[in-house]
Each structure stands twice: as structure tokens, then as C-alpha cells.
CSV table of C-alpha atoms and ligand atoms in Angstrom, one decimal:
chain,number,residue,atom,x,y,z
H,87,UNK,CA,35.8,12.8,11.7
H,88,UNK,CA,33.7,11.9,9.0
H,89,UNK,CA,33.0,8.0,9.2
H,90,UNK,CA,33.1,5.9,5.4
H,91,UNK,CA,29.1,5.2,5.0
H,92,UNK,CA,28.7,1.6,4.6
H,93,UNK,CA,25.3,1.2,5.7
H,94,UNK,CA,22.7,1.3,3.0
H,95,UNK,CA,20.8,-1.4,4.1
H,96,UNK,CA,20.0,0.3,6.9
H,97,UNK,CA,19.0,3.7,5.1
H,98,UNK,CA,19.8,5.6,2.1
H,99,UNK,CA,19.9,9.4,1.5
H,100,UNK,CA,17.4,10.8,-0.3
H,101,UNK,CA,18.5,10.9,-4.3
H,102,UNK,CA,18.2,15.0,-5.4
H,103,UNK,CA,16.0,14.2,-7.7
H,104,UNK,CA,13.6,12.4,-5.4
H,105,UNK,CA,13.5,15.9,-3.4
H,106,UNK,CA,13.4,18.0,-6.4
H,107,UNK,CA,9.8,15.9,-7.5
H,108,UNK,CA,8.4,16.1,-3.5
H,109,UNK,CA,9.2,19.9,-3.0
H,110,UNK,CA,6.0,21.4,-4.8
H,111,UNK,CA,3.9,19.2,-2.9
H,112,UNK,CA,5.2,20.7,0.7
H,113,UNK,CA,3.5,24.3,0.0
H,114,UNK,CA,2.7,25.3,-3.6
H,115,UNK,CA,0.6,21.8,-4.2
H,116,UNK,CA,-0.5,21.3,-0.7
H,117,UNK,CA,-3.9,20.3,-1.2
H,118,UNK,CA,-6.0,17.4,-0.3
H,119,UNK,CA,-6.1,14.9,-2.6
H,120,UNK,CA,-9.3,13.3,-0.8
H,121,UNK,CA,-10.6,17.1,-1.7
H,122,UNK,CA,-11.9,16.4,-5.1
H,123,UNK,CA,-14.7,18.8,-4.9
H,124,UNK,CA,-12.4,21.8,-6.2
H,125,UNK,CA,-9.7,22.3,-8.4
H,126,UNK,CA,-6.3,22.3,-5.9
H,127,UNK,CA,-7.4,19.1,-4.4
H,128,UNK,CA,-8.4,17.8,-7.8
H,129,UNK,CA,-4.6,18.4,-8.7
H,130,UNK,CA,-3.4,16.6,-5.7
H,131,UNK,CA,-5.7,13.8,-6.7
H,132,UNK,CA,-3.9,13.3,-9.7
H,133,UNK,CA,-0.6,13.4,-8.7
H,134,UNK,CA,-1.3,10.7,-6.4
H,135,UNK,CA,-2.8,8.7,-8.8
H,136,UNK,CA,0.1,9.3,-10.9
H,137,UNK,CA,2.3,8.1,-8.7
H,138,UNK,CA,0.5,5.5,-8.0
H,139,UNK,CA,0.7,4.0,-11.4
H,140,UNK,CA,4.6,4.9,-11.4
H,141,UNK,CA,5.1,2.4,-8.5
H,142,UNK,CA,2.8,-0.2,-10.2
H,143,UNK,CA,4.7,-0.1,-13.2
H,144,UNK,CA,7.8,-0.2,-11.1
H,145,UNK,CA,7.0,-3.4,-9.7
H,146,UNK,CA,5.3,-4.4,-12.9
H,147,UNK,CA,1.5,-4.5,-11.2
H,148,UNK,CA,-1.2,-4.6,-13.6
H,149,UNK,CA,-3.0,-1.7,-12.5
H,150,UNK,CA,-2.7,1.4,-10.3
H,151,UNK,CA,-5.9,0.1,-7.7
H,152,UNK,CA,-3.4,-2.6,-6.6
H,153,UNK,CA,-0.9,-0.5,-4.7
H,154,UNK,CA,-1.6,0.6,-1.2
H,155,UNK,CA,0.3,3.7,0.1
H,156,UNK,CA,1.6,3.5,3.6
H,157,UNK,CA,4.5,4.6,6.1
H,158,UNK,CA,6.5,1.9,5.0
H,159,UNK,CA,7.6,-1.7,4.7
H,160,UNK,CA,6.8,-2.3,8.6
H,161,UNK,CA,3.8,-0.9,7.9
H,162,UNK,CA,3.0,-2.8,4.6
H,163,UNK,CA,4.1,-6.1,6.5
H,164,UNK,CA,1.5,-4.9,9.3
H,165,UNK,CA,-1.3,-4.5,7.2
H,166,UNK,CA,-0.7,-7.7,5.0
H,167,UNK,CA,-0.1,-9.9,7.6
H,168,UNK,CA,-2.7,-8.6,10.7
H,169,UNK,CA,-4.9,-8.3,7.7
H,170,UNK,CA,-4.7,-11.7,6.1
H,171,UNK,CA,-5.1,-13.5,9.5
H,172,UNK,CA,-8.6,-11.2,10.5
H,173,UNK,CA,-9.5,-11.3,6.8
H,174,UNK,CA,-13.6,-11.3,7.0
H,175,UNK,CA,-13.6,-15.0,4.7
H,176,UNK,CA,-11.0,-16.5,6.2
H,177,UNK,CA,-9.8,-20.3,5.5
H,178,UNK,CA,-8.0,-21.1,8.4
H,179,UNK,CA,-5.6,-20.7,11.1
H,180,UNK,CA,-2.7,-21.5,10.3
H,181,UNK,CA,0.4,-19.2,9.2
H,182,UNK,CA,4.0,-20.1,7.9
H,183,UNK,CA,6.9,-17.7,7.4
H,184,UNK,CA,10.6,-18.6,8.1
H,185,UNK,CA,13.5,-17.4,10.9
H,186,UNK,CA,15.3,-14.9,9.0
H,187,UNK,CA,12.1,-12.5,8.3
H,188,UNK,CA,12.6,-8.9,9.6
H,189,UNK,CA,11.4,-8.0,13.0
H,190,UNK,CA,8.2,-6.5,11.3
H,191,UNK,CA,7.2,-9.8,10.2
H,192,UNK,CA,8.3,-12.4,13.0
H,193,UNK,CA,6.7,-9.9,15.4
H,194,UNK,CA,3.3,-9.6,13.8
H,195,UNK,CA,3.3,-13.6,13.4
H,196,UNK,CA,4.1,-14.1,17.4
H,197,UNK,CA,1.7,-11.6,17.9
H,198,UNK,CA,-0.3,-13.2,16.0
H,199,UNK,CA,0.4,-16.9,17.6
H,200,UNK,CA,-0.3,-15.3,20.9
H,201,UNK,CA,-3.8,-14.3,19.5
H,202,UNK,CA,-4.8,-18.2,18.4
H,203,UNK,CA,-3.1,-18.6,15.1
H,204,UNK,CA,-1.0,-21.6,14.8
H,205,UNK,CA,2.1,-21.0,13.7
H,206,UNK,CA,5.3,-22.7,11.8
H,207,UNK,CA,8.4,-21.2,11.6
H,208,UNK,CA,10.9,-22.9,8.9
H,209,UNK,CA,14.1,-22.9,9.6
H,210,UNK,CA,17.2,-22.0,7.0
H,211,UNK,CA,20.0,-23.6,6.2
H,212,UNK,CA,23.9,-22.7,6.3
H,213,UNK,CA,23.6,-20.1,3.6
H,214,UNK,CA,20.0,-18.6,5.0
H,215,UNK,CA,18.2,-20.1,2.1
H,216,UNK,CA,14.6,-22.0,2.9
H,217,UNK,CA,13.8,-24.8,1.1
H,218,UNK,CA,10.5,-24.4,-1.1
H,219,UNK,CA,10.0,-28.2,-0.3
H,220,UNK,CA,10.0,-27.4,3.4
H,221,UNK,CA,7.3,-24.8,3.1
H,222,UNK,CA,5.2,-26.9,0.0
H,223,UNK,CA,5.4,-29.5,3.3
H,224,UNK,CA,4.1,-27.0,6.2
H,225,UNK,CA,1.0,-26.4,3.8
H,226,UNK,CA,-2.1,-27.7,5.9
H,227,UNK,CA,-5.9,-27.2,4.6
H,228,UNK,CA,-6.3,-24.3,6.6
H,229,UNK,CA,-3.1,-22.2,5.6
H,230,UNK,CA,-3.9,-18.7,5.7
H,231,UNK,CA,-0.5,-17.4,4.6
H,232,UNK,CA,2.5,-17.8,3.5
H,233,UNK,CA,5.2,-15.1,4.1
H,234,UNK,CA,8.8,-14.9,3.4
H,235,UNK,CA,11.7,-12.1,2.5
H,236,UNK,CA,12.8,-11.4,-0.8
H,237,UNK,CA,16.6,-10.8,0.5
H,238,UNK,CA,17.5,-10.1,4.0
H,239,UNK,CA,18.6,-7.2,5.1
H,240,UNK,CA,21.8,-8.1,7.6
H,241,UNK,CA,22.9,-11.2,5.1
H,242,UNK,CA,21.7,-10.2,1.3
H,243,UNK,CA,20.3,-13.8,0.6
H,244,UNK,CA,17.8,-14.0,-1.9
H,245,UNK,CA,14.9,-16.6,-1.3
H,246,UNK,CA,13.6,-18.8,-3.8
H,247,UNK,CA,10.6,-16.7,-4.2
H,248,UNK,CA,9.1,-18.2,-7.4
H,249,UNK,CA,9.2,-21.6,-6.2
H,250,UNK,CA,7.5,-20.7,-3.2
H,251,UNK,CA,4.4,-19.2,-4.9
H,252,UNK,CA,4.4,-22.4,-7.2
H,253,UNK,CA,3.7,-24.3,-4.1
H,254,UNK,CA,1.8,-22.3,-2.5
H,255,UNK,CA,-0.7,-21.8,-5.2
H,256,UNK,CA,-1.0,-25.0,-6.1
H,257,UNK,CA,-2.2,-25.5,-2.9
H,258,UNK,CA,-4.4,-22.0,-3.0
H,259,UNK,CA,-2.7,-20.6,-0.4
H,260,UNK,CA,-1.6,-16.7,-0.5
H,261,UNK,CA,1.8,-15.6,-0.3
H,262,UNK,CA,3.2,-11.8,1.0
H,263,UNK,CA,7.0,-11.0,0.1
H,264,UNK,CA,8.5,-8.2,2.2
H,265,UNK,CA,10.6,-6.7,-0.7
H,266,UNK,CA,12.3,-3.8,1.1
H,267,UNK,CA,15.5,-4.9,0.2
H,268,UNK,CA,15.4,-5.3,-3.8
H,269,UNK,CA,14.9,-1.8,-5.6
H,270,UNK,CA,17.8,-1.0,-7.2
H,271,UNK,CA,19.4,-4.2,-6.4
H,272,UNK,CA,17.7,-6.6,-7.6
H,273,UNK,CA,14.5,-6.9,-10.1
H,274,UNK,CA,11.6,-6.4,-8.1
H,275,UNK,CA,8.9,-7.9,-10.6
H,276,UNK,CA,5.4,-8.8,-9.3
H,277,UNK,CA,4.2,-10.9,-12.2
H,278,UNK,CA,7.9,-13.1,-12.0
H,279,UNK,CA,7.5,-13.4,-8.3
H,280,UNK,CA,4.0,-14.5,-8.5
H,281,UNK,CA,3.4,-13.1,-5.0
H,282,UNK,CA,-0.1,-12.0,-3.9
H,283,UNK,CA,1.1,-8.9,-1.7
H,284,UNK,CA,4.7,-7.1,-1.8
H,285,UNK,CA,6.1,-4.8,0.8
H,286,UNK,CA,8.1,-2.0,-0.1
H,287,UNK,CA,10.4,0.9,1.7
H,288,UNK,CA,11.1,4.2,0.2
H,289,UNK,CA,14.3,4.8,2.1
H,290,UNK,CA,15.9,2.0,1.4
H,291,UNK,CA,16.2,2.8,-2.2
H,292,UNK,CA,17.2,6.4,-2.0
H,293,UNK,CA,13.7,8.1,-1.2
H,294,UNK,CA,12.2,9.4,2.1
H,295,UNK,CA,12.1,7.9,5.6
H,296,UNK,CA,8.1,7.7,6.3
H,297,UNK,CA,6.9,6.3,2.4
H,298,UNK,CA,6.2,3.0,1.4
H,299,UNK,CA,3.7,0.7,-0.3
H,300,UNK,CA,1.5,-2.7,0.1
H,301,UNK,CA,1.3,-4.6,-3.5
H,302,UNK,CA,-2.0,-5.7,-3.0
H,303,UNK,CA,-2.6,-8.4,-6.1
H,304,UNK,CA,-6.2,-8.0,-7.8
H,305,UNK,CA,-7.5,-11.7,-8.2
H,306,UNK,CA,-10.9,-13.3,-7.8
H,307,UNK,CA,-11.8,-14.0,-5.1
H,308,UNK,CA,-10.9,-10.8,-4.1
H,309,UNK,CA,-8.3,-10.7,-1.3
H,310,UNK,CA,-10.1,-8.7,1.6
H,311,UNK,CA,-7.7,-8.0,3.8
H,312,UNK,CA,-8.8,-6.0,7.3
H,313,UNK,CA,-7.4,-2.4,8.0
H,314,UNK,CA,-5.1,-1.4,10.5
H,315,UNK,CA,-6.7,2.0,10.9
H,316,UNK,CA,-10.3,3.2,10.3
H,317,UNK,CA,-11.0,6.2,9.5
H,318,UNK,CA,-12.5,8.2,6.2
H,319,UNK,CA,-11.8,4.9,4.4
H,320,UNK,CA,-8.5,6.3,1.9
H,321,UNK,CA,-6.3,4.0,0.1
H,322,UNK,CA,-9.8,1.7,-0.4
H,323,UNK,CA,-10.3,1.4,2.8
H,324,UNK,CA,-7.4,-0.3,3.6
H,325,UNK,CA,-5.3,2.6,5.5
H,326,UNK,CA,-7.5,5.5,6.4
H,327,UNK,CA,-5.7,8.9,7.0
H,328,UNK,CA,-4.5,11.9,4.5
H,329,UNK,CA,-2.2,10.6,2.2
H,330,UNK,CA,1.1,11.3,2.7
H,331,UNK,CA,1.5,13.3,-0.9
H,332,UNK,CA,5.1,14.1,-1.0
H,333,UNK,CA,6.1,10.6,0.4
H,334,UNK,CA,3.9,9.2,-2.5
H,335,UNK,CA,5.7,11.2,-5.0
H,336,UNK,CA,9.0,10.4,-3.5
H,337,UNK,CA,8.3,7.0,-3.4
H,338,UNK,CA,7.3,6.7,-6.8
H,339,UNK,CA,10.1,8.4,-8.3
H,340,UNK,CA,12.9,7.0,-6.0
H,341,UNK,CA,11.3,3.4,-7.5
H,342,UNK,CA,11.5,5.0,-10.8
H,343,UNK,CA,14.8,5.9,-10.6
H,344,UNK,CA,15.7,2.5,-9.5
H,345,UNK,CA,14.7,0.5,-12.4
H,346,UNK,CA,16.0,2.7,-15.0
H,347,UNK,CA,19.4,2.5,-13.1
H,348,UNK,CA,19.0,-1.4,-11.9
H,349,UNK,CA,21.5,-2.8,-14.4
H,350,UNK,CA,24.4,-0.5,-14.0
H,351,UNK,CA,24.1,-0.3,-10.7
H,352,UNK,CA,23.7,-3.9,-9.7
H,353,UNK,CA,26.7,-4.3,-11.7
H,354,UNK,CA,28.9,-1.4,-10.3
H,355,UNK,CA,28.0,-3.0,-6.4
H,356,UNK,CA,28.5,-6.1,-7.3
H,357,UNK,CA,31.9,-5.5,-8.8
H,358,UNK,CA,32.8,-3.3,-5.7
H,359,UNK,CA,31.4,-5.5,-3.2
H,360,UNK,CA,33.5,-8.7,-4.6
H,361,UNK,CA,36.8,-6.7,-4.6
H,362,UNK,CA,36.1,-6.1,-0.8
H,363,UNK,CA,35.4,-9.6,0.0
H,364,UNK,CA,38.6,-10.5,-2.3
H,365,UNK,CA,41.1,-7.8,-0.2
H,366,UNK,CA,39.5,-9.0,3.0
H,367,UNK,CA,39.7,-12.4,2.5
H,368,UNK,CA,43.2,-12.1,1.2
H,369,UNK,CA,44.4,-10.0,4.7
H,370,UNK,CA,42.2,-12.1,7.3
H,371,UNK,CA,42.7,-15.7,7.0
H,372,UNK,CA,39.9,-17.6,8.2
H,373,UNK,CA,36.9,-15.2,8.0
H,374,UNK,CA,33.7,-16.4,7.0
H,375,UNK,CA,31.3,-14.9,4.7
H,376,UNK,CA,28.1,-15.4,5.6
H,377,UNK,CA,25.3,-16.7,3.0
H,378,UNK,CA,28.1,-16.6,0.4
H,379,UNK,CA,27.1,-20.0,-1.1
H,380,UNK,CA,23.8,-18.4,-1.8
H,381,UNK,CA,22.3,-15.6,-4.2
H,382,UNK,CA,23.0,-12.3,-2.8
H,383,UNK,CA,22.0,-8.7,-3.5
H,384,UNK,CA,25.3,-6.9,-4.9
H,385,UNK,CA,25.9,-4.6,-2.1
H,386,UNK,CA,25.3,-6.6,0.8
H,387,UNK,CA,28.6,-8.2,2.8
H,388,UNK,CA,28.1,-10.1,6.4
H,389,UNK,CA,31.5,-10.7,7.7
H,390,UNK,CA,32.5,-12.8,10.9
H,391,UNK,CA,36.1,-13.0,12.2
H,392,UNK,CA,36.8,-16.4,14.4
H,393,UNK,CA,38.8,-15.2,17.6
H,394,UNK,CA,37.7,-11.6,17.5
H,395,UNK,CA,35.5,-10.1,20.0
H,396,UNK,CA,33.1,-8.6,17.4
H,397,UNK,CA,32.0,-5.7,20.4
H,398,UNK,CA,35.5,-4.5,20.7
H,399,UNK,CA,36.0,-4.5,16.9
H,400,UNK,CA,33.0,-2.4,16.0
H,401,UNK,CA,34.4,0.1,18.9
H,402,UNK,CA,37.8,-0.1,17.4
H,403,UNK,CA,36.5,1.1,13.8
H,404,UNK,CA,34.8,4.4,14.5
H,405,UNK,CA,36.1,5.4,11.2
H,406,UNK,CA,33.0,3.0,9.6
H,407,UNK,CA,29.6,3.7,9.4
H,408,UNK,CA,28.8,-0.3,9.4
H,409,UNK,CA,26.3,-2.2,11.1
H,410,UNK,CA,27.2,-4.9,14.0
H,411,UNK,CA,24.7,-7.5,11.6
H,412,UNK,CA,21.9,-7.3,14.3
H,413,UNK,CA,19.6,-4.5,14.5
H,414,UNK,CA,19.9,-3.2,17.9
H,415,UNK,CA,23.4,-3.5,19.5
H,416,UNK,CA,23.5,-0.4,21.0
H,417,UNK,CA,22.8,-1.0,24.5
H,418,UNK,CA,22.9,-4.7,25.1
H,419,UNK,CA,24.5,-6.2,22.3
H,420,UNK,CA,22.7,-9.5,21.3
H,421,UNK,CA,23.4,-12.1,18.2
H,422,UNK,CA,21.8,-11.8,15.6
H,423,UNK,CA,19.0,-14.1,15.4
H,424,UNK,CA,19.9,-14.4,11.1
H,425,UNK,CA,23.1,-15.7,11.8
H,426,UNK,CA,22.0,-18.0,14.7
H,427,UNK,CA,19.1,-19.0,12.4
H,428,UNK,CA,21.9,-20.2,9.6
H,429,UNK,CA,23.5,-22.6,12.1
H,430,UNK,CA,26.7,-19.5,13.6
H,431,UNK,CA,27.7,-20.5,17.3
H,432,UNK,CA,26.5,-17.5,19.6
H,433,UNK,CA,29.6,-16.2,20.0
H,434,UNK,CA,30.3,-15.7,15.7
H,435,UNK,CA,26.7,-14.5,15.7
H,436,UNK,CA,27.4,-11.9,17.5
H,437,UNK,CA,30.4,-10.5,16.1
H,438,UNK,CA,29.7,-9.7,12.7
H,439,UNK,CA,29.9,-6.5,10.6
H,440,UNK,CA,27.6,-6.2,7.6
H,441,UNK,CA,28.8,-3.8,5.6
H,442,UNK,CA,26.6,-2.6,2.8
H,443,UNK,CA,27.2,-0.8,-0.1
H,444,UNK,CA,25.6,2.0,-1.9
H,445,UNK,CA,25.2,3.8,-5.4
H,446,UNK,CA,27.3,6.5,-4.2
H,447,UNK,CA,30.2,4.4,-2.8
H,448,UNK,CA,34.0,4.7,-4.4
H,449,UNK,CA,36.5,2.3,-5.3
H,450,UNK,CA,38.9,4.1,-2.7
H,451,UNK,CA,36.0,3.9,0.3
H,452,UNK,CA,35.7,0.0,-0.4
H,453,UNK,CA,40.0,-0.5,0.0
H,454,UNK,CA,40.7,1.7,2.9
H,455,UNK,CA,37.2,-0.3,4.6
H,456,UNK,CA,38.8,-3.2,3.5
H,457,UNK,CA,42.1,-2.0,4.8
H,458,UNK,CA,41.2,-0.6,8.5
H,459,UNK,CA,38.6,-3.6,9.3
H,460,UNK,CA,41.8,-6.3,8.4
H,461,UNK,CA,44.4,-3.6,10.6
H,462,UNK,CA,41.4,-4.2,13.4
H,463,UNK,CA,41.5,-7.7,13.4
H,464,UNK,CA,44.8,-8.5,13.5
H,465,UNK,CA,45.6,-5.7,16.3
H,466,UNK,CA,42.6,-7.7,18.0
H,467,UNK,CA,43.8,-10.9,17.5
H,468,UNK,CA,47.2,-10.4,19.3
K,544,LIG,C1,14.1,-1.8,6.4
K,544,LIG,C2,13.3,-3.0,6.3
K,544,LIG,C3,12.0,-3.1,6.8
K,544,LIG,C4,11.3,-1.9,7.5
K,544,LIG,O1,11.1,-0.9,6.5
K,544,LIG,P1,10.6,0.6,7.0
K,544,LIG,O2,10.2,1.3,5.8
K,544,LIG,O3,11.8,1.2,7.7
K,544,LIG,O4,9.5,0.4,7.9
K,544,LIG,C5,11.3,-4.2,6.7
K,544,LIG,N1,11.9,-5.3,6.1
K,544,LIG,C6,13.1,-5.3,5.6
K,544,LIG,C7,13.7,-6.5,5.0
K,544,LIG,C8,13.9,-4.1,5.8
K,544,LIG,O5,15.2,-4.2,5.3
């Protein structure tokens, strides 16, 4: 049986064209782009560099020197974040992020807090969203950072990013935004955001598992942030190790692709993604959308059902390729700590579907979806 996709959040296939512009660089293009004493790994240099400056301009960066290739938004949350606190000029001690980051950014803080740092967690409220005020309040003299999510992964809320940096700037304290949820969603737009460092994914906008990038923001004083790896000092130092060629190249182009596609996209999701909410609402009385009352990416739906075990529905919909809303229900199913974070009794946090939509989804995927979770309920609420 071949399960109805409705995970995009989670991962995204690779776009053709995204493989098409890697391919060379697998075998025909295979050289070292650190190799710049002949010609091959002269070429490889360049195609780096070019995509390089795609990505920037993606993100609308300044210049080329401020992105930082890596193996991802974990990574690039890693780096910024590690890197910030053990930064050589350090001002302080003191870190703030809030309780509906991504794993790779509430681990690296407790890590972190562990290690000396003081910490301070903001909460959210009902629809996910922090307050700017909150975090313009945590600021102390010796803030380091200041990190929060562009739009979450298992809910779609969008943070007030802008207001954020406002505040924190005002107070010269640096801000990171894990962005890995916003390519072809959302406008991803460096100089709007106002952020200081930017994570982003590859394969969560239609290029390869293993690619990603650190926006590092060129400013004076320089941000020195400390590597996670040493080595032969690529990517300025900041993430020693061969660059990954072909995940820079399919990085840069799946980013590409993204923005030229943003608008008609965002559209075609968000009109899809309504309709679903609309026939599910209409069948299931009493569901709750979560972070509805916020702004949410177009493609992104988190679902609870009062009364229904949300275990028993998942295992009833076999049919779906959705996600339980937290990350690792496999083996012990746990609530997710989004949902608890926006105020959800244990028992609803736990028993929600996020079901997220992608640029290859159909009208007729989004109504039988629609029409097999609302049979699944009802079956389950007898
Ligand atoms: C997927 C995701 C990550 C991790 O990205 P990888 O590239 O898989 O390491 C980090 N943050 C958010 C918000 C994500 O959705």
C-alpha cells in the first residue's frame, strides 16, 4: 500500500532539478575545492563559491564570506550556539531562547546550562507565539545570545522575529534564528529579520539530506564565533573538513528554486491546507487546531481530537504518512513538549497529528486525508 505523504516538515524529496545540478560534481567534477593549486580543484573552487553566493542571495546576505556550509540546520544551530557561548571576547554568561525551539537548540542550551551558562527559557503562549516584551525583559548586561525559531516545525507558528532583534540590538545583544522551516514557505530574508546568524536545512526544502548552512552576519566587531571541529581551517575556520561539493550545490539550487517559486507556492499550500482544516473541522466537531490564532507557514496543520486516544489513531491510519506532532513516538510515545509548552493537558499533547503539506500534494490527497482521519475518529470515539 502506498501511504498519502503528508510529512514535509519532516523531509522533502529531493526536486530533479536539485539532482540534475549535484550529479557532475559526484565523478566528472570531483575535485577538491581546497586544491587550488591546479586546474580541477580550481573548478571545484568556483563552483563552491558560486553556490555560495546563490545561498546568500537566497537569504538576501550581503556577501558570499557570510555563509558557512555545514551538515545541516542541527549542525548550523551547533556551531552558532556552542560557538557564541565559548566565543574568545565573550560578554557574558547568560543565554535566552524559548520552549518550542527544536531539539538542536534546547539541547545545546542545557548542555550548555550544565557547562555554567545561566539560562532562561521563555515560555509561549496558547498559540506558541513568545512575546518580544518577555525576551526585551530577560535581557541582562551579560546576555550572550539570544535564540529563537523562525516557525516550528510540529505547529507552523511564526515568531515575531523582527521585534525580537529590535530588542535585542538595542540592547547589543546577538540574536541566531534557526530558519529550517521557511524556504519555500515563507520569505526567508536576512536583512528584514535583522538576525545576526540563520540556520538553514537543505532537505527540508526539496534538496539533499546532509547540506545546510550557518548565515553568519559580517558586522564590526566581528562575531568570532569558536569551531566545532578543527582541522585544515575550511569554511574560515569555522568548520574544518572537505566541503561537501554536491550538498553545496544542491543546497544552493534547492534555495534557488524556492524563492523563485515562494509566491505560488505559498499560495497553492495555503489554499490546500485551509480546505483541509475546513473539511475536518466540518466532520469532527470539537477538534482543536493548534497555533491557529497565530501566523502559520501554509503547509503546516497540528490537529488534536478531545476523547481520542491519539496512539490508537495514528495505528488506525496506516494509509497516512503523518507525523504523531512529537519527534520520536516510535517506541515510547511521549507529548510533545510544543504542545505542552502552549498550555495542551498531557493527554491532548500527546495525541496529535501534524500533517504537513508539500509542493507536490493534490487537491484529491488533501480530501481523502481529510476523509479517512474524520472516519478514524469517529470509529474511535464509539
Ligand atoms: C529539521 C529541523 C532541524 C534539523 O535540521 P537537519 O538539517 O535535519 O539537521 C532543525 N530545526 C528545525 C526547526 C527543523 O525543522
Amino acid at each position: 500500500m502506498n501511504a498519502i505523504y503528508l510529512d514535509f516538515n519532516a523531509t522533502t524529496p529531493c526536486d530533479p532539478r536539485v539532482v540534475e545540478a549535484m550529479l557532475p560534481f559526484f565523478s566528472a567534477e570531483f575535485a577538491n575545492p581546497a586544491s587550488r593549486q591546479h586546474g580541477p580543484g580550481r573548478a571545484a573552487f568556483m563552483a563552491l563559491e558560486k553556490a555560495r553566493k546563490t545561498v546568500a542571495q537566497s537569504i538576501g546576505a550581503r556577501s558570499a564570506t557570510e555563509i558557512i556550509f555545514t551538515s545541516g540546520a542541527t549542525e548550523s544551530n551547533n556551531l552558532a550556539l556552542t560557538g557564541m557561548a565559548n566565543a574568545p571576547d565573550t560578554r557574558g554568561r547568560h543565554l535566552i531562547t524559548q520552549a518550542t525551539e527544536h531539539p538542536a537548540v534546547l539541547e545545546v542550551m542545557t548542555r550548555l546550562k550544565t557547562q555554567g551558562w545561566d539560562l532562561t527559557v521563555l515560555g509561549v503562549d496558547r498559540e506558541g507565539l513568545v512575546d518580544p516584551e518577555a525576551i526585551a525583559g530577560a535581557i541582562r548586561p551579560d546576555t550572550v545570545l539570544i535564540s529563537v525559531m523562525l516557525a516550528n516545525n510540529e505547529t507552523g507558528v511564526i515568531q515575531p522575529i523582527e521585534e525580537i532583534t529590535e530588542a535585542a540590538h538595542a540592547r547589543g545583544v546577538i540574536v541566531h534564528c534557526d530558519a529550517a522551516q521557511g524556504p519555500g514557505k515563507i520569505p526567508v530574508n536576512v536583512g528584514d529579520l535583522g538576525v545576526d546568524l540563520l540556520s538553514l536545512s537543505g532537505h527540508k526544502c526539496y534538496g539533499p539530506k546532509g547540506s545546510g548552512a550557518l548565515y553568519v552576519r559580517r558586522k564590526t566587531p566581528a562575531l568570532k564565533l569558536q569551531a566545532l571541529q578543527l582541522g585544515g581551517g575550511h569554511e574560515q575556520g569555522l568548520r574544518s573538513g572537505t566541503p561537501n561539493l554536491p550538498a553545496a550545490v544542491g543546497l544552493a539550487t534547492a534555495l534557488e528554486q524556492a524563492g523563485d517559486q515562494l509566491n505560488e507556492t505559498s499560495a497553492n499550500l495555503g489554499a490546500l491546507r485551509d480546505d483541509f482544516e475546513q473539511k475536518l473541522t466540518d466532520s469532527v466537531p470539537g477538534l482543536i487546531i493548534n497555533g491557529a490564532g497565530a501566523p502559520r507557514l501554509p503547509n503546516t496543520s497540528n490537529v488534536t481530537f478531545p476523547g481520542v486516544d491519539g496512539e490508537a489513531l495514528m495505528a488506525s491510519l496506516p494509509d497516512l504518512a503523518v507525523s504523531s506532532g512529537s519527534a520520536c513516538a516510535s517506541a515510547h510515545p511521549q507529548a510533545s513538549q510544543v504542545l505542552l509548552a502552549m498550555g495542551l493537558p498531557k493527554k491532548l499533547a500527546s495525541g496529535a497529528l501534524r500533517i504537513s503539506l508539500g509542493k507536490t500534494t493534490t487537491p484529491e490527497e488533501i480530501q481523502l486525508a481529510a476523509r479517512r482521519i474524520a472516519q478514524e475518529v469517529h470509529r474511535l470515539r464509539i
